[in-house]
mmCIF file of N, CA and C in Angstrom:
data_model
loop_
_atom_site.group_PDB
_atom_site.id
_atom_site.type_symbol
_atom_site.label_atom_id
_atom_site.label_comp_id
_atom_site.label_asym_id
_atom_site.label_seq_id
_atom_site.Cartn_x
_atom_site.Cartn_y
_atom_site.Cartn_z
ATOM 1 N N UNK A 1 15.665 18.096 -28.798
ATOM 2 C CA UNK A 1 15.144 19.123 -29.724
ATOM 3 C C UNK A 1 14.422 18.426 -30.872
ATOM 4 N N UNK A 2 13.289 18.921 -31.257
ATOM 5 C CA UNK A 2 12.455 18.358 -32.323
ATOM 6 C C UNK A 2 12.815 18.856 -33.626
ATOM 7 N N UNK A 3 12.887 18.019 -34.645
ATOM 8 C CA UNK A 3 13.169 18.421 -35.982
ATOM 9 C C UNK A 3 11.877 18.774 -36.653
ATOM 10 N N UNK A 4 11.607 19.984 -36.865
ATOM 11 C CA UNK A 4 10.320 20.437 -37.466
ATOM 12 C C UNK A 4 10.377 20.527 -38.940
ATOM 13 N N UNK A 5 11.509 20.358 -39.574
ATOM 14 C CA UNK A 5 11.602 20.421 -41.036
ATOM 15 C C UNK A 5 11.022 19.223 -41.732
ATOM 16 N N UNK A 6 11.167 18.051 -41.143
ATOM 17 C CA UNK A 6 10.710 16.850 -41.821
ATOM 18 C C UNK A 6 9.242 16.544 -41.469
ATOM 19 N N UNK A 7 8.764 17.032 -40.363
ATOM 20 C CA UNK A 7 7.409 16.705 -39.925
ATOM 21 C C UNK A 7 6.818 17.972 -39.266
ATOM 22 N N UNK A 8 6.393 18.969 -40.091
ATOM 23 C CA UNK A 8 5.913 20.224 -39.537
ATOM 24 C C UNK A 8 4.523 19.964 -38.879
ATOM 25 N N UNK A 9 4.148 20.825 -37.930
ATOM 26 C CA UNK A 9 2.823 20.712 -37.330
ATOM 27 C C UNK A 9 1.734 21.079 -38.346
ATOM 28 N N UNK A 10 0.549 20.491 -38.202
ATOM 29 C CA UNK A 10 -0.540 20.755 -39.161
ATOM 30 C C UNK A 10 -1.139 22.121 -38.847
ATOM 31 N N UNK A 11 -1.499 22.763 -39.955
ATOM 32 C CA UNK A 11 -2.190 24.056 -39.887
ATOM 33 C C UNK A 11 -3.684 23.819 -39.599
ATOM 34 N N UNK A 12 -4.281 24.742 -38.916
ATOM 35 C CA UNK A 12 -5.724 24.667 -38.749
ATOM 36 C C UNK A 12 -6.444 24.980 -40.002
ATOM 37 N N UNK A 13 -7.307 24.148 -40.483
ATOM 38 C CA UNK A 13 -8.028 24.372 -41.679
ATOM 39 C C UNK A 13 -9.332 25.139 -41.516
ATOM 40 N N UNK A 14 -9.772 25.305 -40.262
ATOM 41 C CA UNK A 14 -11.035 25.908 -40.012
ATOM 42 C C UNK A 14 -10.976 27.399 -40.100
ATOM 43 N N UNK A 15 -9.937 28.007 -39.526
ATOM 44 C CA UNK A 15 -9.830 29.513 -39.485
ATOM 45 C C UNK A 15 -10.881 30.119 -38.579
ATOM 46 N N UNK A 16 -11.087 31.381 -38.748
ATOM 47 C CA UNK A 16 -12.047 32.009 -37.895
ATOM 48 C C UNK A 16 -13.401 31.982 -38.571
ATOM 49 N N UNK A 17 -14.417 31.577 -37.859
ATOM 50 C CA UNK A 17 -15.821 31.411 -38.395
ATOM 51 C C UNK A 17 -16.398 32.778 -38.545
ATOM 52 N N UNK A 18 -17.066 33.030 -39.640
ATOM 53 C CA UNK A 18 -17.721 34.292 -39.890
ATOM 54 C C UNK A 18 -19.171 34.144 -39.482
ATOM 55 N N UNK A 19 -19.534 34.965 -38.468
ATOM 56 C CA UNK A 19 -20.892 34.908 -37.902
ATOM 57 C C UNK A 19 -21.838 35.809 -38.652
ATOM 58 N N UNK A 20 -23.125 35.778 -38.214
ATOM 59 C CA UNK A 20 -24.141 36.586 -38.816
ATOM 60 C C UNK A 20 -23.788 38.059 -38.612
ATOM 61 N N UNK A 21 -23.282 38.411 -37.456
ATOM 62 C CA UNK A 21 -22.901 39.793 -37.175
ATOM 63 C C UNK A 21 -21.824 40.290 -38.107
ATOM 64 N N UNK A 22 -20.897 39.381 -38.442
ATOM 65 C CA UNK A 22 -19.839 39.750 -39.426
ATOM 66 C C UNK A 22 -20.505 40.057 -40.784
ATOM 67 N N UNK A 23 -21.405 39.205 -41.250
ATOM 68 C CA UNK A 23 -22.061 39.377 -42.511
ATOM 69 C C UNK A 23 -22.916 40.624 -42.580
ATOM 70 N N UNK A 24 -23.523 40.992 -41.459
ATOM 71 C CA UNK A 24 -24.283 42.275 -41.437
ATOM 72 C C UNK A 24 -23.370 43.440 -41.666
ATOM 73 N N UNK A 25 -22.281 43.523 -40.942
ATOM 74 C CA UNK A 25 -21.356 44.628 -41.117
ATOM 75 C C UNK A 25 -20.756 44.585 -42.469
ATOM 76 N N UNK A 26 -20.411 43.386 -42.965
ATOM 77 C CA UNK A 26 -19.844 43.246 -44.329
ATOM 78 C C UNK A 26 -20.740 43.762 -45.341
ATOM 79 N N UNK A 27 -22.068 43.489 -45.279
ATOM 80 C CA UNK A 27 -23.084 43.965 -46.157
ATOM 81 C C UNK A 27 -23.203 45.468 -46.181
ATOM 82 N N UNK A 28 -23.247 46.036 -44.985
ATOM 83 C CA UNK A 28 -23.390 47.480 -44.791
ATOM 84 C C UNK A 28 -22.211 48.212 -45.427
ATOM 85 N N UNK A 29 -21.053 47.734 -45.131
ATOM 86 C CA UNK A 29 -19.758 48.311 -45.688
ATOM 87 C C UNK A 29 -19.744 48.188 -47.177
ATOM 88 N N UNK A 30 -20.160 46.973 -47.658
ATOM 89 C CA UNK A 30 -20.149 46.740 -49.090
ATOM 90 C C UNK A 30 -21.037 47.714 -49.827
ATOM 91 N N UNK A 31 -22.275 47.940 -49.344
ATOM 92 C CA UNK A 31 -23.214 48.815 -50.032
ATOM 93 C C UNK A 31 -22.821 50.253 -49.896
ATOM 94 N N UNK A 32 -22.140 50.617 -48.847
ATOM 95 C CA UNK A 32 -21.663 51.999 -48.679
ATOM 96 C C UNK A 32 -20.457 52.227 -49.552
ATOM 97 N N UNK A 33 -19.662 51.188 -49.880
ATOM 98 C CA UNK A 33 -18.494 51.344 -50.680
ATOM 99 C C UNK A 33 -18.756 51.372 -52.214
ATOM 100 N N UNK A 34 -19.928 50.833 -52.601
ATOM 101 C CA UNK A 34 -20.249 50.745 -54.025
ATOM 102 C C UNK A 34 -20.212 52.077 -54.730
ATOM 103 N N UNK A 35 -20.848 53.171 -54.225
ATOM 104 C CA UNK A 35 -20.778 54.425 -54.973
ATOM 105 C C UNK A 35 -19.373 55.011 -55.120
ATOM 106 N N UNK A 36 -18.584 54.875 -53.995
ATOM 107 C CA UNK A 36 -17.197 55.390 -54.057
ATOM 108 C C UNK A 36 -16.378 54.578 -55.046
ATOM 109 N N UNK A 37 -16.544 53.305 -55.065
ATOM 110 C CA UNK A 37 -15.704 52.489 -55.982
ATOM 111 C C UNK A 37 -16.146 52.603 -57.418
ATOM 112 N N UNK A 38 -17.426 52.897 -57.587
ATOM 113 C CA UNK A 38 -17.944 53.184 -58.956
ATOM 114 C C UNK A 38 -17.327 54.425 -59.507
ATOM 115 N N UNK A 39 -17.275 55.495 -58.650
ATOM 116 C CA UNK A 39 -16.623 56.734 -59.047
ATOM 117 C C UNK A 39 -15.162 56.519 -59.398
ATOM 118 N N UNK A 40 -14.451 55.768 -58.542
ATOM 119 C CA UNK A 40 -13.021 55.559 -58.797
ATOM 120 C C UNK A 40 -12.811 54.711 -60.060
ATOM 121 N N UNK A 41 -13.726 53.741 -60.363
ATOM 122 C CA UNK A 41 -13.663 52.920 -61.502
ATOM 123 C C UNK A 41 -13.852 53.740 -62.814
ATOM 124 N N UNK A 42 -14.810 54.677 -62.761
ATOM 125 C CA UNK A 42 -15.013 55.553 -63.937
ATOM 126 C C UNK A 42 -13.855 56.438 -64.172
ATOM 127 N N UNK A 43 -13.276 56.984 -63.039
ATOM 128 C CA UNK A 43 -12.104 57.827 -63.150
ATOM 129 C C UNK A 43 -10.938 57.084 -63.694
ATOM 130 N N UNK A 44 -10.705 55.809 -63.282
ATOM 131 C CA UNK A 44 -9.607 55.009 -63.801
ATOM 132 C C UNK A 44 -9.796 54.716 -65.284
ATOM 133 N N UNK A 45 -11.020 54.489 -65.697
ATOM 134 C CA UNK A 45 -11.309 54.241 -67.142
ATOM 135 C C UNK A 45 -10.974 55.443 -67.949
ATOM 136 N N UNK A 46 -11.341 56.655 -67.409
ATOM 137 C CA UNK A 46 -11.115 57.844 -68.156
ATOM 138 C C UNK A 46 -9.596 58.207 -68.203
ATOM 139 N N UNK A 47 -8.874 57.921 -67.133
ATOM 140 C CA UNK A 47 -7.425 58.184 -67.141
ATOM 141 C C UNK A 47 -6.643 57.218 -67.968
ATOM 142 N N UNK A 48 -6.979 55.962 -67.944
ATOM 143 C CA UNK A 48 -6.174 54.919 -68.568
ATOM 144 C C UNK A 48 -6.709 54.581 -70.005
ATOM 145 N N UNK A 49 -7.908 55.021 -70.363
ATOM 146 C CA UNK A 49 -8.520 54.760 -71.629
ATOM 147 C C UNK A 49 -8.582 53.241 -71.941
ATOM 148 N N UNK A 50 -8.969 52.461 -70.964
ATOM 149 C CA UNK A 50 -9.035 51.019 -71.088
ATOM 150 C C UNK A 50 -10.098 50.486 -70.152
ATOM 151 N N UNK A 51 -10.721 49.358 -70.528
ATOM 152 C CA UNK A 51 -11.654 48.682 -69.594
ATOM 153 C C UNK A 51 -10.964 47.542 -68.873
ATOM 154 N N UNK A 52 -9.633 47.442 -68.986
ATOM 155 C CA UNK A 52 -8.914 46.369 -68.370
ATOM 156 C C UNK A 52 -8.595 46.705 -66.941
ATOM 157 N N UNK A 53 -9.546 47.045 -66.168
ATOM 158 C CA UNK A 53 -9.488 47.354 -64.728
ATOM 159 C C UNK A 53 -10.525 46.591 -63.974
ATOM 160 N N UNK A 54 -10.235 46.305 -62.695
ATOM 161 C CA UNK A 54 -11.324 45.642 -61.892
ATOM 162 C C UNK A 54 -12.560 46.486 -61.767
ATOM 163 N N UNK A 55 -13.728 45.833 -61.778
ATOM 164 C CA UNK A 55 -14.978 46.535 -61.769
ATOM 165 C C UNK A 55 -15.322 47.080 -60.396
ATOM 166 N N UNK A 56 -16.382 47.882 -60.328
ATOM 167 C CA UNK A 56 -16.748 48.530 -59.045
ATOM 168 C C UNK A 56 -17.214 47.507 -57.987
ATOM 169 N N UNK A 57 -17.850 46.402 -58.380
ATOM 170 C CA UNK A 57 -18.320 45.457 -57.391
ATOM 171 C C UNK A 57 -17.103 44.670 -56.796
ATOM 172 N N UNK A 58 -16.152 44.361 -57.632
ATOM 173 C CA UNK A 58 -14.995 43.611 -57.125
ATOM 174 C C UNK A 58 -14.197 44.541 -56.163
ATOM 175 N N UNK A 59 -14.124 45.838 -56.501
ATOM 176 C CA UNK A 59 -13.421 46.739 -55.619
ATOM 177 C C UNK A 59 -14.145 46.943 -54.334
ATOM 178 N N UNK A 60 -15.509 47.035 -54.390
ATOM 179 C CA UNK A 60 -16.281 47.177 -53.140
ATOM 180 C C UNK A 60 -16.154 45.947 -52.264
ATOM 181 N N UNK A 61 -16.227 44.798 -52.948
ATOM 182 C CA UNK A 61 -16.049 43.532 -52.193
ATOM 183 C C UNK A 61 -14.716 43.477 -51.437
ATOM 184 N N UNK A 62 -13.652 43.831 -52.150
ATOM 185 C CA UNK A 62 -12.332 43.781 -51.466
ATOM 186 C C UNK A 62 -12.202 44.802 -50.354
ATOM 187 N N UNK A 63 -12.802 45.983 -50.558
ATOM 188 C CA UNK A 63 -12.813 46.976 -49.488
ATOM 189 C C UNK A 63 -13.526 46.494 -48.295
ATOM 190 N N UNK A 64 -14.681 45.910 -48.471
ATOM 191 C CA UNK A 64 -15.467 45.373 -47.347
ATOM 192 C C UNK A 64 -14.750 44.211 -46.693
ATOM 193 N N UNK A 65 -14.127 43.400 -47.493
ATOM 194 C CA UNK A 65 -13.399 42.270 -46.964
ATOM 195 C C UNK A 65 -12.145 42.712 -46.236
ATOM 196 N N UNK A 66 -11.640 43.876 -46.580
ATOM 197 C CA UNK A 66 -10.489 44.425 -45.813
ATOM 198 C C UNK A 66 -10.827 45.157 -44.584
ATOM 199 N N UNK A 67 -11.987 45.840 -44.586
ATOM 200 C CA UNK A 67 -12.346 46.736 -43.461
ATOM 201 C C UNK A 67 -13.105 45.911 -42.327
ATOM 202 N N UNK A 68 -14.002 44.987 -42.735
ATOM 203 C CA UNK A 68 -14.829 44.318 -41.705
ATOM 204 C C UNK A 68 -13.976 43.555 -40.660
ATOM 205 N N UNK A 69 -12.950 42.829 -41.020
ATOM 206 C CA UNK A 69 -12.145 42.142 -39.981
ATOM 207 C C UNK A 69 -11.486 43.142 -39.006
ATOM 208 N N UNK A 70 -11.173 44.332 -39.540
ATOM 209 C CA UNK A 70 -10.629 45.374 -38.617
ATOM 210 C C UNK A 70 -11.581 45.721 -37.520
ATOM 211 N N UNK A 71 -12.855 45.761 -37.826
ATOM 212 C CA UNK A 71 -13.833 46.082 -36.811
ATOM 213 C C UNK A 71 -13.826 45.042 -35.689
ATOM 214 N N UNK A 72 -13.783 43.757 -36.116
ATOM 215 C CA UNK A 72 -13.853 42.689 -35.132
ATOM 216 C C UNK A 72 -12.524 42.408 -34.456
ATOM 217 N N UNK A 73 -11.431 42.972 -34.895
ATOM 218 C CA UNK A 73 -10.176 42.781 -34.269
ATOM 219 C C UNK A 73 -9.915 43.709 -33.045
ATOM 220 N N UNK A 74 -10.806 44.706 -32.905
ATOM 221 C CA UNK A 74 -10.667 45.680 -31.823
ATOM 222 C C UNK A 74 -11.232 45.133 -30.537
#
């Protein structure tokens, strides 16, 4: 039996390569998400009375970054 606690196997540093097709879908989803995230951002500012929330571009980026890999996992 091998002792994996003292000498664990190395993790792959490359990960999954993002192709041109991935970036096309990412860009389309990002630009479609911007109006919706802008609306949510304005609503959150009105409800919380603070600007201490993530901006609409950061929200759209995270939405596109969450949705695009789902398309390629199917």
